[in-house]
Coordinates of C-alpha atoms and ligand atoms in Angstrom, one line a residue:
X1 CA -172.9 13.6 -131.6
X2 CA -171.8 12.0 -128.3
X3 CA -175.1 12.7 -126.7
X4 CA -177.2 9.7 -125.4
X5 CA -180.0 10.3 -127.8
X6 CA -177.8 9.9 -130.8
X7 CA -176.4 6.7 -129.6
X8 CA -180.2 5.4 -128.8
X9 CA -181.1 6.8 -132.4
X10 CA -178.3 4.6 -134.0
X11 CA -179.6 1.7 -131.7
X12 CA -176.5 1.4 -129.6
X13 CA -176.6 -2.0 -128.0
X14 CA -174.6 -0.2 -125.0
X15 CA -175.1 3.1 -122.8
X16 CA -173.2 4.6 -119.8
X17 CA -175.9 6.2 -117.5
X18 CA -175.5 7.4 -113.9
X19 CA -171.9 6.0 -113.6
X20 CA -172.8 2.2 -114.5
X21 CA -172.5 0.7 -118.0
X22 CA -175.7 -1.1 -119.2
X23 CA -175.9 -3.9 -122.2
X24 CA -178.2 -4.7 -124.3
X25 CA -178.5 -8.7 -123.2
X26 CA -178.0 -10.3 -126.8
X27 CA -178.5 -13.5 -125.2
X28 CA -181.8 -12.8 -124.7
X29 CA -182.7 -11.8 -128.3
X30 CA -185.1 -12.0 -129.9
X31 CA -187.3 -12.7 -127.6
X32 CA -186.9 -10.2 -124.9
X33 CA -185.2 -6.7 -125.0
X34 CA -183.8 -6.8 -121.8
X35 CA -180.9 -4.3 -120.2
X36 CA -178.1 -5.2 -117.7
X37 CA -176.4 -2.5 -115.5
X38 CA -173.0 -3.1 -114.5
X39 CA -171.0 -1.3 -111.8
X40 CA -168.1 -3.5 -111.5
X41 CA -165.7 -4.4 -114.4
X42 CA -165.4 -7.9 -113.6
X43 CA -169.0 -7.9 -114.6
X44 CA -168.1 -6.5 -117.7
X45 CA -165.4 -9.1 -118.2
X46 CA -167.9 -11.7 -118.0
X47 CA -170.5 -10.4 -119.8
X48 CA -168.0 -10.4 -123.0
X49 CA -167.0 -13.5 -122.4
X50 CA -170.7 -14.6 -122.3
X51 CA -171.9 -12.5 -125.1
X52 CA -174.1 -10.2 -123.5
X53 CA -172.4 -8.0 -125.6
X54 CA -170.3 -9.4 -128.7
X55 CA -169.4 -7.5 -131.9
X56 CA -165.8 -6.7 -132.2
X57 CA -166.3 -2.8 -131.9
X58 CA -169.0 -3.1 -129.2
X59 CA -166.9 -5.9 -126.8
X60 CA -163.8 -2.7 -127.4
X61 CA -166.3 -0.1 -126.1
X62 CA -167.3 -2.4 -123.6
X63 CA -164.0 -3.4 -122.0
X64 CA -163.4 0.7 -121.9
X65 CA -166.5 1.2 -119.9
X66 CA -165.1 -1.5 -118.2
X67 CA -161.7 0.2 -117.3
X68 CA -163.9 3.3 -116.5
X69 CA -165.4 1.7 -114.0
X70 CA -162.5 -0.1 -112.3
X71 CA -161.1 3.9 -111.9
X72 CA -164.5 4.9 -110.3
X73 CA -163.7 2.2 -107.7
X74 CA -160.5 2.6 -107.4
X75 CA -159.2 -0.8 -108.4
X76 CA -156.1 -1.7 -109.6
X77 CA -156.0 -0.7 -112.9
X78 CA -153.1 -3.3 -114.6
X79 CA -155.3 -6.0 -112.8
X80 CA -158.9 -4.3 -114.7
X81 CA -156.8 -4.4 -118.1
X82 CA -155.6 -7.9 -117.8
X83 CA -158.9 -9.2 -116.6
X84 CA -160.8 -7.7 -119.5
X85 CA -157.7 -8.2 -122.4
X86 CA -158.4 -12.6 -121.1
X87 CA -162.2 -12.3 -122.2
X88 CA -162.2 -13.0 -126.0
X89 CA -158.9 -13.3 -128.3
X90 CA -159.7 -12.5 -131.8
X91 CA -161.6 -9.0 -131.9
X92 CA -158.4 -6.8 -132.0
X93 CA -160.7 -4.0 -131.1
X94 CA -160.6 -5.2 -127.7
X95 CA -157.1 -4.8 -127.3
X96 CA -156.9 -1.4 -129.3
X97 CA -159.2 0.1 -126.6
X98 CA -157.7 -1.2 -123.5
X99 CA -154.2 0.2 -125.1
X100 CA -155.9 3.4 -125.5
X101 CA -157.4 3.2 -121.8
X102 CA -154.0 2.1 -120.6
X103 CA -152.3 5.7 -122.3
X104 CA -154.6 7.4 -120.6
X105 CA -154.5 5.7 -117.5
X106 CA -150.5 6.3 -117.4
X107 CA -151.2 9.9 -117.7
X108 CA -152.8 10.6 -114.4
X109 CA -155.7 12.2 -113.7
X110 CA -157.9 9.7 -112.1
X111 CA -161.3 8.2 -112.6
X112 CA -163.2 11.4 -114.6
X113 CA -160.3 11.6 -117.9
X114 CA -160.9 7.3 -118.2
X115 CA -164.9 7.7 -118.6
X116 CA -164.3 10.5 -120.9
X117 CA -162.0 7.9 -123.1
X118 CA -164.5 5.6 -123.1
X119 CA -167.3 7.3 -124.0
X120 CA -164.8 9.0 -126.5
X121 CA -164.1 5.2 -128.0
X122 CA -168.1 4.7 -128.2
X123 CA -168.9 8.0 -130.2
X124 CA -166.2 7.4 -132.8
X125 CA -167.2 3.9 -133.5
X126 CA -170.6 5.2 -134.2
X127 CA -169.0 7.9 -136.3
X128 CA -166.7 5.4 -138.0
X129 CA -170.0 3.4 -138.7
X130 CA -171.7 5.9 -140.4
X131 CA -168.8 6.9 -142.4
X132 CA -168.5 3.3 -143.4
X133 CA -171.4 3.3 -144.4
X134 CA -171.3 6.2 -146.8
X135 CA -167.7 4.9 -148.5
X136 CA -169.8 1.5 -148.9
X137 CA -173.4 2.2 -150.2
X138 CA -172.0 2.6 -153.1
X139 CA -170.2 0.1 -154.0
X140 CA -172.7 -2.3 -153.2
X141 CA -175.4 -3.5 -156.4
X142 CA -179.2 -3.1 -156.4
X143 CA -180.3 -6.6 -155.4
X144 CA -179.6 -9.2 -152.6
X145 CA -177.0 -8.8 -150.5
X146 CA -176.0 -11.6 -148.4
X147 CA -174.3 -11.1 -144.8
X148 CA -173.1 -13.7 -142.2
X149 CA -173.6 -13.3 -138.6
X150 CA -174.4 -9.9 -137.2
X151 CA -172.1 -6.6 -138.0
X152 CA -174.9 -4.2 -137.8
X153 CA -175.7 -2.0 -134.9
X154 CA -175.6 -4.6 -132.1
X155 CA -172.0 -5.3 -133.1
X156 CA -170.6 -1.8 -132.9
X157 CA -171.4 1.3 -130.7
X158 CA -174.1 1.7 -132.8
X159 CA -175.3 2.0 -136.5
X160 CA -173.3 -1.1 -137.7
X161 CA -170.1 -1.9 -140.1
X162 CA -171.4 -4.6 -142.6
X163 CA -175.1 -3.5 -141.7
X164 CA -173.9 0.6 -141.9
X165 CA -173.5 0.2 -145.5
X166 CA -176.9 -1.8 -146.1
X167 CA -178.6 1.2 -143.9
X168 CA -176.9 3.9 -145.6
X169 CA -177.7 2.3 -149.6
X170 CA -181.5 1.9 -147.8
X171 CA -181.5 6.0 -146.9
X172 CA -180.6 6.9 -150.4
X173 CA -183.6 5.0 -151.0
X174 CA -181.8 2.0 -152.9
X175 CA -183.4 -1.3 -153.7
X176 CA -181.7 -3.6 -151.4
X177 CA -182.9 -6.5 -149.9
X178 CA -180.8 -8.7 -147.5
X179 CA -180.3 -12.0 -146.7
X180 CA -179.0 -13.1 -143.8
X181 CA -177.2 -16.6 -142.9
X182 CA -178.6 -18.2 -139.9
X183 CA -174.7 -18.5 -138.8
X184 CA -174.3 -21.6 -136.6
X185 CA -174.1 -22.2 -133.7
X186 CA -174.5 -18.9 -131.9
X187 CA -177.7 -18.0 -134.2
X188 CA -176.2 -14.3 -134.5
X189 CA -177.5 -13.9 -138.1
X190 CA -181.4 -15.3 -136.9
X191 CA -181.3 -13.5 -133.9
X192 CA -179.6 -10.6 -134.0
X193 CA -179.1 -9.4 -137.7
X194 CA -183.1 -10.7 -138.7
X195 CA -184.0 -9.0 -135.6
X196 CA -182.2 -5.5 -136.1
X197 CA -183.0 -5.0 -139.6
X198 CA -186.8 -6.0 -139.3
X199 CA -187.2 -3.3 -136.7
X200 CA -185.3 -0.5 -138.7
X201 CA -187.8 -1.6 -141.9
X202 CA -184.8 -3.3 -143.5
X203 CA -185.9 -6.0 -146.0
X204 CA -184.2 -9.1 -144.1
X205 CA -184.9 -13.2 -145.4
X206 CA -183.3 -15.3 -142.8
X207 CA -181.8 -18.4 -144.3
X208 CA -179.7 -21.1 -143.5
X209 CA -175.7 -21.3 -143.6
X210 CA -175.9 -24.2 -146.2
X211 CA -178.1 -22.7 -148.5
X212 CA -176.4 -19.4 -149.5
X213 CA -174.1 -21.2 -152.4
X214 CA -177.4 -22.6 -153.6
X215 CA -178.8 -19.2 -153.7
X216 CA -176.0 -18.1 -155.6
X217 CA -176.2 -20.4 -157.9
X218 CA -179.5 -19.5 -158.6
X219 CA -179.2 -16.1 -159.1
X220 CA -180.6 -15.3 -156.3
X221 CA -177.6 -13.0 -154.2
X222 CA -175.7 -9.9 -156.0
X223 CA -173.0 -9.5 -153.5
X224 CA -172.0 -10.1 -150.0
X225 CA -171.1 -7.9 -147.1
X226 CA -169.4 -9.1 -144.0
X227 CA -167.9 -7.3 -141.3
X228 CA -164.2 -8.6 -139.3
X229 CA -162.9 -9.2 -135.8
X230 CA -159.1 -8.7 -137.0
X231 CA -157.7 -7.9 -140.5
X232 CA -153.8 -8.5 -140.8
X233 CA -151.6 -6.5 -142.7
X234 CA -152.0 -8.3 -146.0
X235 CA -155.9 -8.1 -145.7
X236 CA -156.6 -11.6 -144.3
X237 CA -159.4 -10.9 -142.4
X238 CA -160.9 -13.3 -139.5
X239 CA -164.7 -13.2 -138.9
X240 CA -167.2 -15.3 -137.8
X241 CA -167.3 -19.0 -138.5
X242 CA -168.1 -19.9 -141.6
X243 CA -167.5 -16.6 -143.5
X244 CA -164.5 -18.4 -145.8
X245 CA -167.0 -21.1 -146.9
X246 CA -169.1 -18.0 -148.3
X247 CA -166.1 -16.1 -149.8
X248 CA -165.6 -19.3 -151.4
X249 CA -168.9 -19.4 -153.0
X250 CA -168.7 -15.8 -153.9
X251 CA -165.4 -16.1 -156.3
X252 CA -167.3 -18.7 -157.6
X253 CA -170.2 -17.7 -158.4
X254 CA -168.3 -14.9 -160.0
X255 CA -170.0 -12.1 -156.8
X256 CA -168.6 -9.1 -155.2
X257 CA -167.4 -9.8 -151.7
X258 CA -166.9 -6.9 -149.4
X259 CA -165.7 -6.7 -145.6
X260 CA -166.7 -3.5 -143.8
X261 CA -164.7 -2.7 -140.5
X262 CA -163.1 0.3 -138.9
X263 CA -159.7 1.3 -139.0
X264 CA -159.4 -0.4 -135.2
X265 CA -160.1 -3.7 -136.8
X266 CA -156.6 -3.6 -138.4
X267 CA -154.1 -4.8 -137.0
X268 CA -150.8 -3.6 -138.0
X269 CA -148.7 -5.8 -136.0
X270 CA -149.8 -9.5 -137.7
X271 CA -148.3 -9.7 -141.4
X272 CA -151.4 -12.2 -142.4
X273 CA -154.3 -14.6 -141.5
X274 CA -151.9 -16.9 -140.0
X275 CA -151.3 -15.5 -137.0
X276 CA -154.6 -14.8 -136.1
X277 CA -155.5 -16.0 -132.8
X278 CA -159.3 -18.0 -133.2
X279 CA -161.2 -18.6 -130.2
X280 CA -162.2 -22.1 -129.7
X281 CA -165.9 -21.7 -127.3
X282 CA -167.8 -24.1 -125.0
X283 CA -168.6 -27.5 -127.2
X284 CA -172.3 -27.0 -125.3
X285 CA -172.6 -23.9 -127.8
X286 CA -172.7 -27.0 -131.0
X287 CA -174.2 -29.9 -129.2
X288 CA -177.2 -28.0 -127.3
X289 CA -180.2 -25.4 -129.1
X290 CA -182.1 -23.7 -126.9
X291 CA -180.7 -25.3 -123.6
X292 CA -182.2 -28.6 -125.9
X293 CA -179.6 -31.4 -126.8
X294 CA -179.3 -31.7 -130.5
X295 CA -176.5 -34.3 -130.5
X296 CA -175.9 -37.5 -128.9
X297 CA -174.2 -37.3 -125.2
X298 CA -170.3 -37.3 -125.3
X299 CA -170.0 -36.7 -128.8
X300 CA -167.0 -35.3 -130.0
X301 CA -167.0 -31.6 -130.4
X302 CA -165.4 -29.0 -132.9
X303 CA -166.2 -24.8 -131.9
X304 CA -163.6 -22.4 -133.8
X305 CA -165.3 -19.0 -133.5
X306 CA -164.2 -17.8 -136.4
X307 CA -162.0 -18.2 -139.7
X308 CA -159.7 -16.3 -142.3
X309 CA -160.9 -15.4 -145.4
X310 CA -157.3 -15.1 -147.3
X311 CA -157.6 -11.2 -148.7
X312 CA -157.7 -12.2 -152.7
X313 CA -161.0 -13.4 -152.2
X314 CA -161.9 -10.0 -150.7
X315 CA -163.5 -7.6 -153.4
X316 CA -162.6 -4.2 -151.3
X317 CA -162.0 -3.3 -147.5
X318 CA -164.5 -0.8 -147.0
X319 CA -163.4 1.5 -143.6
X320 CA -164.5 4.9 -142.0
X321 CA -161.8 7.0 -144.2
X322 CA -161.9 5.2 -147.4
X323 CA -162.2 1.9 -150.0
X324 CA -159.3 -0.5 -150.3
X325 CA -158.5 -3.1 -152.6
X326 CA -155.6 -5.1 -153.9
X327 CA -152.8 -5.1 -153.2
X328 CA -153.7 -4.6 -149.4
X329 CA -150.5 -4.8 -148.0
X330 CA -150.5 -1.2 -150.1
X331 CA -154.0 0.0 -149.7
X332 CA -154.1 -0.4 -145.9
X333 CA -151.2 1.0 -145.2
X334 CA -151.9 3.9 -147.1
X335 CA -155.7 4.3 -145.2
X336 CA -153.7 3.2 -141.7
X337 CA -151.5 6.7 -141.8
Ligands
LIG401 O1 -168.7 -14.0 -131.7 P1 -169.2 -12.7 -132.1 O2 -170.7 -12.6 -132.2 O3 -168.6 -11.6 -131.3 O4 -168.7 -12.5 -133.6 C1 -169.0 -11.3 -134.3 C2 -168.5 -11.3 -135.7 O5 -167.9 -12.2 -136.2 C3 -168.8 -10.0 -136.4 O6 -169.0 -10.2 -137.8 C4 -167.5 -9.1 -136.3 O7 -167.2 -8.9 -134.9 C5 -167.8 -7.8 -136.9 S1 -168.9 -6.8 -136.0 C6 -169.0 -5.3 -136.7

């Protein structure tokens, strides 16, 4: 399962070929699917930060390429890990990888046992994808689901968290149809979620970030599936701006509300929400579409990357080895080992 045609199959938005790491530019979708090769890690370190590649899983197989290649040339390898741990602060998957390159690093051994870590990290988030998705399918009803930013198949090593369980309910031939927030201001939902399921034959409506407690309202959405960047002990779990305001709708509107993530998405050492850390980004990101200006010149700015949604208003944390539910601080422990 770790050969390069599976991860193309499962539309991996990254692949290690000939000793260089290429992304999948996300910046540049949808309009062109364009590939970036990347031989030095502090190439890698900025293309996280500039979301070439984003996703919590994907930026964690990312920064272990990364590490991989700072071993091929032979650079100082507490230097590559701090460079890459000071990309992005909330994915916790980041962290778990470059602690898992660092173990392996302290062993010894050279450059040739850190690529085979890496690529090790990459195959198990695919197969922790596609596990997800089978725990999830289920539990998800025949209708609308809705989903904010993208955790499908660009997020991940491949296959998707949130989007693994819509593509799994879709191969058992389920009648699903998505809808997928816009998500301001990065566009990840128009641009990368509308763009992913369209070409897997996913049925995808792209809609606005303001309209999905209409839509409830209406009738109109069944459940919602998201995926997470960090889920504390207690369940809190951080993920893209303006996720809460739909969890919010959701217990309203009486809906299930699911998070997908892998079990690297946990993080054991943060008792709740609360300690999160949430990434503040470039103002430009809110004031400017399209390189356009959509605001008025020195306006005040706002750009939290991401929020808590506080775990009671979580339906079930669906991961690669099982369901939980309330009481988390239980149910993840249990799933956590
Ligand atoms: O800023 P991004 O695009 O990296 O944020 C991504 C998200 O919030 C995803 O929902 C999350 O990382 C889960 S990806 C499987």
């Amino acid at each position: 399962m770790s050969g390069e045609s599976d991860f193309d199959e499962a539309l991996s938005p990254l692949r290690w070929r000939a000793g260089a790491l290429e992304l999948l530019d996300q910046r540049a979708l949808p309009a062109e699917e364009r590939w970036l090769a990347y031989s030095d890690y502090r190439g890698v370190a900025t293309a996280i930060k500039d979301m070439v590649v984003r996703g919590a899983p994907a930026i964690g197989c990312a920064a272990a390429y990364g590490v991989a290649l700072g071993a091929l040339a032979r650079a100082p390898l507490k230097e590559v890990i701090a460079e890459l741990r000071a990309t992005r602060p909330t994915a916790v998957n980041l962290f778990w990888a470059l602690d898992r390159m660092a173990a392996v690093a302290a062993a010894g051994g050279g450059a040739e046992p850190l690529v085979a870590e890496a690529r090790a990290i990459h195959a198990e988030d695919l197969a922790a994808c596609r596990a997800i998705g089978d725990h999830g399918a289920p539990l998800i009803p025949d209708g609308v689901v809705l989903t904010h930013c993208n955790a499908g198949a660009l997020a991940t090593g491949g296959y998707g968290t949130a989007l693994g369980v819509v593509r799994s309910a879709h191969r058992q031939g389920r009648r699903l149809r998505v809808f997928a927030d816009e998500t301001r201001p990065f566009l990840q939902g128009a641009r990368l979620t509308a763009w992913e399921l369209m070409k897997s034959g996913i049925d995808v409506t792209l809609v606005t970030d303001g309209m999905a407690a209409h839509l409830m309202q209406r009738g109109e959405i069944q459940s919602v599936i998201v995926g997470a960047d960090r889920i504390a002990r207690n369940g809190d779990a951080a993920n893209k701006i303006g996720t809460y305001a739909v969890a919010l709708a959701a217990r309203e509107h009486g809906l299930p509300f699911f998070v997908a993530a892998p079990r690297s998405t946990i993080d054991r050492a943060i008792p709740d929400g609360a300690a999160i850390p949430i990434e503040e980004r470039d103002p430009g990101e809110v004031t400017h579409l399209g390189g356009r200006a959509i605001a008025p010149a020195g306006a005040r700015v706002r750009n939290p990357a991401f929020d808590v949604t506080p775990s009671r208003l979580i339906t079930a944390i669906i991961t690669e080895v099982g369901v939980a539910r309330a009481p988390y601080q239980d149910s993840l422990a249990a799933l956590c080992g």
